[in-house]
Amino acid sequence: MASSHRSSPVPRPGGGGRDGIYRKERDSSSPRSRPPVRSLPDVCPKEPTGEGRGLCDGPSVVAEHDRWTVYSSKVNLPAALNDPRLAKRESDFFTKTWGLDFAETEVMPSFYLPNISREDFGPYLQEMAQRERIHERCKMICPNKDDVDAVSSITSNHEKSRAELEQVPKIFMKPNFALEDPATFNTVLPWSHFNSAGGKSSRDVASSKLLQEKLSHYLDVVEVSIARQISLRSEAFFHAMSSQHELQDQLQETQRAVAILRGRTAAMDRVMCQGPLRALRTALARNNCVKLHNKLKLMAAVHQTQPTVQLLLSTSEFVGALELIATTKEVLQQELQGIHSFRHLGSQLCELEKLIDKMMVEDFSMYARSDLNRSLKDEPQVLEKERLESLVFGLLRQRKLDFLDIYSDEMILAAKAIVTQCVLHIEEIDTEVMRIMTFPQWFEVLKNVFESFLFFLQRIKATLSVIRNVVLEVLDSNQKNRLLEESGSAVSGQEASQTSLVLQGEAELAYLTHEGLFISDALNEAQQQQAAARDQSSTVGSRIQQGRAEGAGSDVASGSTETFTSRDQNFMCGENMMPTELEMNRVINNTQELLHTASDVSHDRCVKVLTARAKDGSLERLSSAEFVCLSQAVEGFARDTEELCGRHSVSLRGALQSQANRFVHRFHEERKTKLSLLLDNERWKQAEVPAEFQDLVNSIADGRITLPERKTPGPDDRKPTEFLLINGQKYAVVGTVLLLIRIFLEYCQCVNDIPSIATDMLTRLSDLLKHFNSRSCQLVLGAGALQVVGLKTITTKNLALASRCLQLVVHYIPIIRSHFETKLQPKQFSVLRHFDHITKDYNDHIAEISAKLVAIMDSLFEKVLSKYEVKAPMPSACFRNVCKQMTKMHEAISELLPEEQTQMLFLRINASFKLHLKRQLSRLGVINDGGPQHGLVVVDVAFYTGNVQALKSLERLDLNMAEIWEQKR
């Protein structure tokens, strides 16, 4: 080894120095003093600290578990330096300690230290450059004495040894020097000088001695050179020798320590490990026996699966049987997989499951048939509720989601049977039987049909409600499971940490034993950690289940929760076999659709009963009261079914509407024909008003747009009146108008009873009012009554009476309009425009009658005044005739028309009179000149004015006769 190598001191047991560092004692008898011997370099990365300890005590693994010493080293120096696997010798130590994958990485620079570059030393270098130059110059001028001596000594010795070694021939210095080579041997020992022809001479002897001395000299030179080199490196040599002795001593001490340690380890194994390990092996064997026993019990239970399933099927416990089959199949796949005795059980269970599917479908079909075809009255709404729930649970469990189709088919057949039972127990609805029935008989049958179908729908709704509750409970169970899974994932991190703690405790079992604890204490600690983890997880799960149970309690119908709780757990096990949430929601929607279908089927069967009666027009010939009763019954049934099923069925209402349209048509034609006959027989004379008609209009004034009940005649009945009093006004009417009021009240009453025909009835009533207006115009203004009734002439009284009747109808048109408006939908208000047109037609007709009265007097004035002459006697006969006709006109209309209309009419008549008189005076040349003719005309005009103003209600009439005079020329 080189003399420059240094090593750290090695701890010695005896304590040769103050710090426990062993130093080899110097031999005082030695002729030369040697430097202190240093040990070889150690492979340990770090020196132990503290006081030294003798090897006789031995290392304590328990006491110094976490303290590194030289005894902890696992790599010796040759192994560290002679690793043949890697080429880089400087990496051998690290790869030996930390593995072949060890690689030196660049150390990240500190963020708290600045980056130092050469520029940062620039000021210092500039400052020291001058001093460095002076120092170097001084060293060259005045070298160090010791250095000069040492250098000179070494140089002289080197030159001397070099000169001596140069005396040795170069052949001895060659690396391929070998005496066995003849050429080399002859060169070193030239035998040619010794072998002469004559033998040995003194010269040859002298040459051989000289050669021997020369070779001895060469040997001495080399030995001296070697001794000189050895003397120069003696310190390193003796240091290596002493290190080897120290290493031998340390190895012996280490061997003794290892022997002591092995003895203690064997004692520890005998005392602390063998007994507990025997107990652990016994516990493990016991656990294996328990597992075997449980496995045998499980096999015995699986062996009893088929008899148990048969027993459950005998009591219709389909859900329990299916759950048992599923559980058994799961056990066979997981717990008992590969057992030869159960190799056929899986296929047998699959066949048994298919059989249960068929049994459930057939049982559900039988249940639906028996439930729907039993008596509707005095029976519970739901038949065998527990059996139904079990069937629905089983069908859902097997994803047989088409069971509602079976119920739908049975429901349609049961609906047909209901009609058959109600209609004289015949197989089909016989049209002839329906026709020969009287209306009360047929109506009673119809009401029985309606009542039966209401019971039928109530029963279906109750059954579907049970099915819906079962589906909701299964859906809620699935949601519970999903929430539990989400909660489990939320606490999975916590459970994972607890599990890691448990596993860590098991992994550190040897460490705890190694530290001096007993194995039983370590096991107890690990079991406590496991129990704490289980308790916490179970607490979380119970809280989640409690919260879900409280949230789902309001969704389950009362009476069904008893069976749901026990089945909840079963369905949690078979969650994978249950329908998805989307499929469950579809089943819930199908239950509601099935209820709607039941409502539609009921209405369709009732329509057949209705149309069977209506084939020969029997419903069209019903009286208003009878049709109203029919309509009310149908509306009541439709309203009840709508409230019960939430379905607005239109088939029965449509059939009723069709019959209502026919009824309205017949109703309208009868009243229109009746009105036409009344008008054709009307003589247009004022009729007396019976008390019942006065009461009728009074009730209308009070807001009751209905027909009052007919009263039986009594002795104290009121006498008829001359006029009809409405809101303080007198109406002189004809008998036809009184009947017309009753007729349109019948229309209003019919709309009250049958609101669905409001639009059609309004159109027919408008047609009736138009017919009355046009026909009365033809008879009075058109003088049709002359031929129809045989009147001699149409008098002014007839005209005034017709006008007053029309005014009465106009008075009631807004009332009728308001009544119909309450019966119509907002989108149907457009049909109300018919009343506006009718009102305009009536007002035009009234104006035409007024114009007709004025025209009658106008023709009279033209005829009479054309013969007027201004001469005595005064008043003239012409004016007397005019005043007479005016008086007759007033007498004819004053009692019929109100005062305001009479005044307006006579104002128009007076204007016509002034026009004709002015024309006649202009023709006669009479002017306002105060002459005799003017005086005579003034007398006639005064006579006319006096006579007109003397009439009743015309006293304050301003005739203004001054406009008849031509101005004076």
Tab-separated table of C-alpha atoms in Angstrom, residues 366-562:
chain	number	residue	atom	x	y	z
A	366	MET	CA	-104.944	-17.067	-12.520
A	367	TYR	CA	-104.842	-14.397	-9.818
A	368	ALA	CA	-105.785	-11.636	-12.287
A	369	ARG	CA	-108.628	-13.742	-13.712
A	370	SER	CA	-110.057	-14.608	-10.304
A	371	ASP	CA	-109.638	-11.051	-9.012
A	372	LEU	CA	-111.315	-9.329	-11.970
A	373	ASN	CA	-114.174	-11.818	-12.457
A	374	ARG	CA	-115.351	-12.052	-8.842
A	375	SER	CA	-118.407	-10.230	-7.518
A	376	LEU	CA	-118.019	-6.470	-7.558
A	377	LYS	CA	-120.000	-5.743	-4.404
A	378	ASP	CA	-119.435	-6.791	-0.815
A	379	GLU	CA	-115.909	-7.957	-1.579
A	380	PRO	CA	-112.515	-6.541	-0.495
A	381	GLN	CA	-110.914	-4.363	-3.118
A	382	VAL	CA	-107.626	-6.315	-3.165
A	383	LEU	CA	-107.785	-10.104	-3.202
A	384	GLU	CA	-105.014	-11.885	-1.270
A	385	LYS	CA	-102.738	-8.893	-1.004
A	386	GLU	CA	-99.763	-10.871	0.296
A	387	ARG	CA	-99.991	-13.305	-2.588
A	388	LEU	CA	-100.079	-10.447	-5.097
A	389	GLU	CA	-97.050	-8.786	-3.508
A	390	SER	CA	-95.145	-12.059	-3.533
A	391	LEU	CA	-95.959	-12.616	-7.218
A	392	VAL	CA	-94.951	-9.089	-8.204
A	393	PHE	CA	-91.721	-9.329	-6.225
A	394	GLY	CA	-90.905	-12.626	-7.902
A	395	LEU	CA	-91.697	-11.362	-11.400
A	396	LEU	CA	-89.570	-8.285	-10.840
A	397	ARG	CA	-86.850	-10.485	-9.403
A	398	GLN	CA	-86.795	-12.486	-12.649
A	399	ARG	CA	-87.181	-9.376	-14.859
A	400	LYS	CA	-90.562	-10.600	-16.154
A	401	LEU	CA	-91.733	-7.051	-16.800
A	402	ASP	CA	-94.560	-8.000	-19.207
A	403	PHE	CA	-96.884	-9.238	-16.475
A	404	LEU	CA	-98.975	-6.063	-16.844
A	405	ASP	CA	-99.880	-7.191	-20.387
A	406	ILE	CA	-101.394	-10.336	-18.885
A	407	TYR	CA	-103.392	-8.209	-16.473
A	408	SER	CA	-104.517	-5.975	-19.349
A	409	ASP	CA	-105.842	-8.930	-21.370
A	410	GLU	CA	-107.742	-10.297	-18.371
A	411	MET	CA	-109.095	-6.828	-17.680
A	412	ILE	CA	-110.587	-6.514	-21.189
A	413	LEU	CA	-112.271	-9.903	-20.878
A	414	ALA	CA	-113.643	-8.978	-17.456
A	415	ALA	CA	-115.022	-5.687	-18.836
A	416	LYS	CA	-116.979	-7.606	-21.480
A	417	ALA	CA	-118.303	-9.943	-18.807
A	418	ILE	CA	-119.528	-6.986	-16.717
A	419	VAL	CA	-121.720	-5.705	-19.543
A	420	THR	CA	-122.954	-9.235	-20.156
A	421	GLN	CA	-123.973	-9.654	-16.515
A	422	CYS	CA	-125.807	-6.345	-16.445
A	423	VAL	CA	-127.720	-6.856	-19.712
A	424	LEU	CA	-129.981	-9.775	-18.893
A	425	HIS	CA	-127.141	-12.310	-18.548
A	426	ILE	CA	-126.685	-12.725	-22.286
A	427	GLU	CA	-123.451	-13.375	-24.059
A	428	GLU	CA	-123.604	-10.413	-26.431
A	429	ILE	CA	-125.402	-7.114	-26.315
A	430	ASP	CA	-128.625	-7.910	-28.183
A	431	THR	CA	-129.867	-4.884	-30.062
A	432	GLU	CA	-133.439	-6.173	-30.243
A	433	VAL	CA	-133.608	-6.663	-26.482
A	434	MET	CA	-132.283	-3.162	-25.973
A	435	ARG	CA	-134.881	-1.715	-28.337
A	436	ILE	CA	-137.941	-3.327	-26.784
A	437	MET	CA	-137.064	-1.972	-23.368
A	438	THR	CA	-138.766	1.161	-22.219
A	439	PHE	CA	-136.556	4.094	-21.474
A	440	PRO	CA	-136.814	3.705	-17.668
A	441	GLN	CA	-135.861	0.017	-17.981
A	442	TRP	CA	-132.987	0.739	-20.311
A	443	PHE	CA	-131.831	3.686	-18.230
A	444	GLU	CA	-131.793	1.498	-15.132
A	445	VAL	CA	-129.628	-1.038	-16.967
A	446	LEU	CA	-127.285	1.758	-18.051
A	447	LYS	CA	-126.964	3.030	-14.494
A	448	ASN	CA	-126.179	-0.499	-13.319
A	449	VAL	CA	-123.483	-0.733	-15.992
A	450	PHE	CA	-122.026	2.595	-14.863
A	451	GLU	CA	-122.049	1.539	-11.217
A	452	SER	CA	-120.470	-1.824	-12.011
A	453	PHE	CA	-117.695	-0.219	-14.016
A	454	LEU	CA	-116.984	2.243	-11.204
A	455	PHE	CA	-116.564	-0.676	-8.786
A	456	PHE	CA	-114.481	-2.412	-11.454
A	457	LEU	CA	-112.166	0.591	-11.864
A	458	GLN	CA	-111.836	1.030	-8.099
A	459	ARG	CA	-110.745	-2.586	-7.805
A	460	ILE	CA	-108.251	-2.224	-10.647
A	461	LYS	CA	-106.854	0.961	-9.125
A	462	ALA	CA	-106.417	-0.724	-5.740
A	463	THR	CA	-104.620	-3.688	-7.340
A	464	LEU	CA	-102.393	-1.460	-9.455
A	465	SER	CA	-101.654	0.635	-6.360
A	466	VAL	CA	-100.318	-2.482	-4.598
A	467	ILE	CA	-98.205	-3.314	-7.664
A	468	ARG	CA	-96.953	0.265	-7.821
A	469	ASN	CA	-96.020	0.226	-4.142
A	470	VAL	CA	-94.062	-2.988	-4.629
A	471	VAL	CA	-92.185	-1.476	-7.580
A	472	LEU	CA	-91.497	1.704	-5.617
A	473	GLU	CA	-90.186	-0.331	-2.706
A	474	VAL	CA	-87.842	-2.282	-4.977
A	475	LEU	CA	-86.706	0.977	-6.581
A	476	ASP	CA	-86.135	2.500	-3.168
A	477	SER	CA	-84.163	-0.580	-2.156
A	478	ASN	CA	-81.919	-0.170	-5.188
A	479	GLN	CA	-81.400	3.487	-4.315
A	480	LYS	CA	-80.520	2.478	-0.763
A	481	ASN	CA	-77.893	0.091	-2.061
A	482	ARG	CA	-76.446	2.726	-4.352
A	483	LEU	CA	-76.310	5.247	-1.512
A	484	LEU	CA	-74.614	2.686	0.710
A	485	GLU	CA	-72.045	2.067	-2.008
A	486	GLU	CA	-71.420	5.801	-2.356
A	487	SER	CA	-71.110	6.147	1.401
A	488	GLY	CA	-68.810	3.142	1.463
A	489	SER	CA	-66.606	4.777	-1.151
A	490	ALA	CA	-66.648	7.977	0.931
A	491	VAL	CA	-65.313	6.121	3.960
A	492	SER	CA	-63.134	3.761	1.917
A	493	GLY	CA	-60.122	5.994	2.489
A	494	GLN	CA	-60.653	5.833	6.211
A	495	GLU	CA	-61.208	2.074	6.134
A	496	ALA	CA	-58.166	1.666	3.912
A	497	SER	CA	-56.054	3.557	6.416
A	498	GLN	CA	-57.422	1.407	9.226
A	499	THR	CA	-56.763	-1.731	7.196
A	500	SER	CA	-53.260	-0.548	6.495
A	501	LEU	CA	-52.818	-0.005	10.216
A	502	VAL	CA	-53.999	-3.551	10.863
A	503	LEU	CA	-51.730	-4.948	8.185
A	504	GLN	CA	-48.898	-2.852	9.505
A	505	GLY	CA	-49.553	-4.274	12.960
A	506	GLU	CA	-49.378	-7.779	11.564
A	507	ALA	CA	-46.255	-6.968	9.616
A	508	GLU	CA	-44.619	-5.489	12.704
A	509	LEU	CA	-45.417	-8.523	14.821
A	510	ALA	CA	-41.845	-9.777	14.507
A	511	TYR	CA	-40.511	-6.324	15.285
A	512	LEU	CA	-42.620	-6.097	18.458
A	513	THR	CA	-41.357	-9.516	19.502
A	514	HIS	CA	-37.854	-8.475	18.624
A	515	GLU	CA	-38.189	-5.435	20.878
A	516	GLY	CA	-38.984	-7.624	23.853
A	517	LEU	CA	-42.821	-7.699	23.806
A	518	PHE	CA	-44.771	-10.929	24.017
A	519	ILE	CA	-46.536	-12.313	20.950
A	520	SER	CA	-49.858	-12.405	22.818
A	521	ASP	CA	-49.609	-8.670	23.465
A	522	ALA	CA	-48.895	-8.012	19.791
A	523	LEU	CA	-51.862	-10.134	18.704
A	524	ASN	CA	-54.154	-8.415	21.191
A	525	GLU	CA	-53.138	-5.014	19.884
A	526	ALA	CA	-53.755	-6.057	16.258
A	527	GLN	CA	-57.179	-7.520	17.151
A	528	GLN	CA	-58.153	-4.308	18.933
A	529	GLN	CA	-57.323	-2.285	15.837
A	530	GLN	CA	-59.396	-4.613	13.644
A	531	ALA	CA	-62.368	-4.446	16.031
A	532	ALA	CA	-62.212	-0.644	16.082
A	533	ALA	CA	-62.240	-0.549	12.267
A	534	ARG	CA	-65.227	-2.929	12.080
A	535	ASP	CA	-67.185	-0.983	14.716
A	536	GLN	CA	-66.690	2.301	12.924
A	537	SER	CA	-67.706	0.904	9.539
A	538	SER	CA	-70.775	-0.797	10.996
A	539	THR	CA	-71.788	2.433	12.744
A	540	VAL	CA	-71.559	4.368	9.490
A	541	GLY	CA	-73.565	1.707	7.633
A	542	SER	CA	-76.307	1.640	10.281
A	543	ARG	CA	-76.652	5.411	10.188
A	544	ILE	CA	-76.979	5.395	6.413
A	545	GLN	CA	-79.617	2.657	6.509
A	546	GLN	CA	-81.558	4.522	9.194
A	547	GLY	CA	-81.552	7.729	7.140
A	548	ARG	CA	-82.715	5.930	4.001
A	549	ALA	CA	-85.455	4.119	5.925
A	550	GLU	CA	-86.777	7.427	7.299
A	551	GLY	CA	-86.746	9.001	3.815
A	552	ALA	CA	-88.507	6.065	2.185
A	553	GLY	CA	-91.179	5.661	4.874
A	554	SER	CA	-93.499	8.234	3.354
A	555	ASP	CA	-93.474	6.566	-0.074
A	556	VAL	CA	-94.779	3.181	0.981
A	557	ALA	CA	-98.471	2.613	1.419
A	558	SER	CA	-99.719	1.570	4.825
A	559	GLY	CA	-100.276	-2.109	5.253
A	560	SER	CA	-97.518	-3.218	2.924
A	561	THR	CA	-94.476	-2.242	4.986
A	562	GLU	CA	-94.628	-5.416	7.042
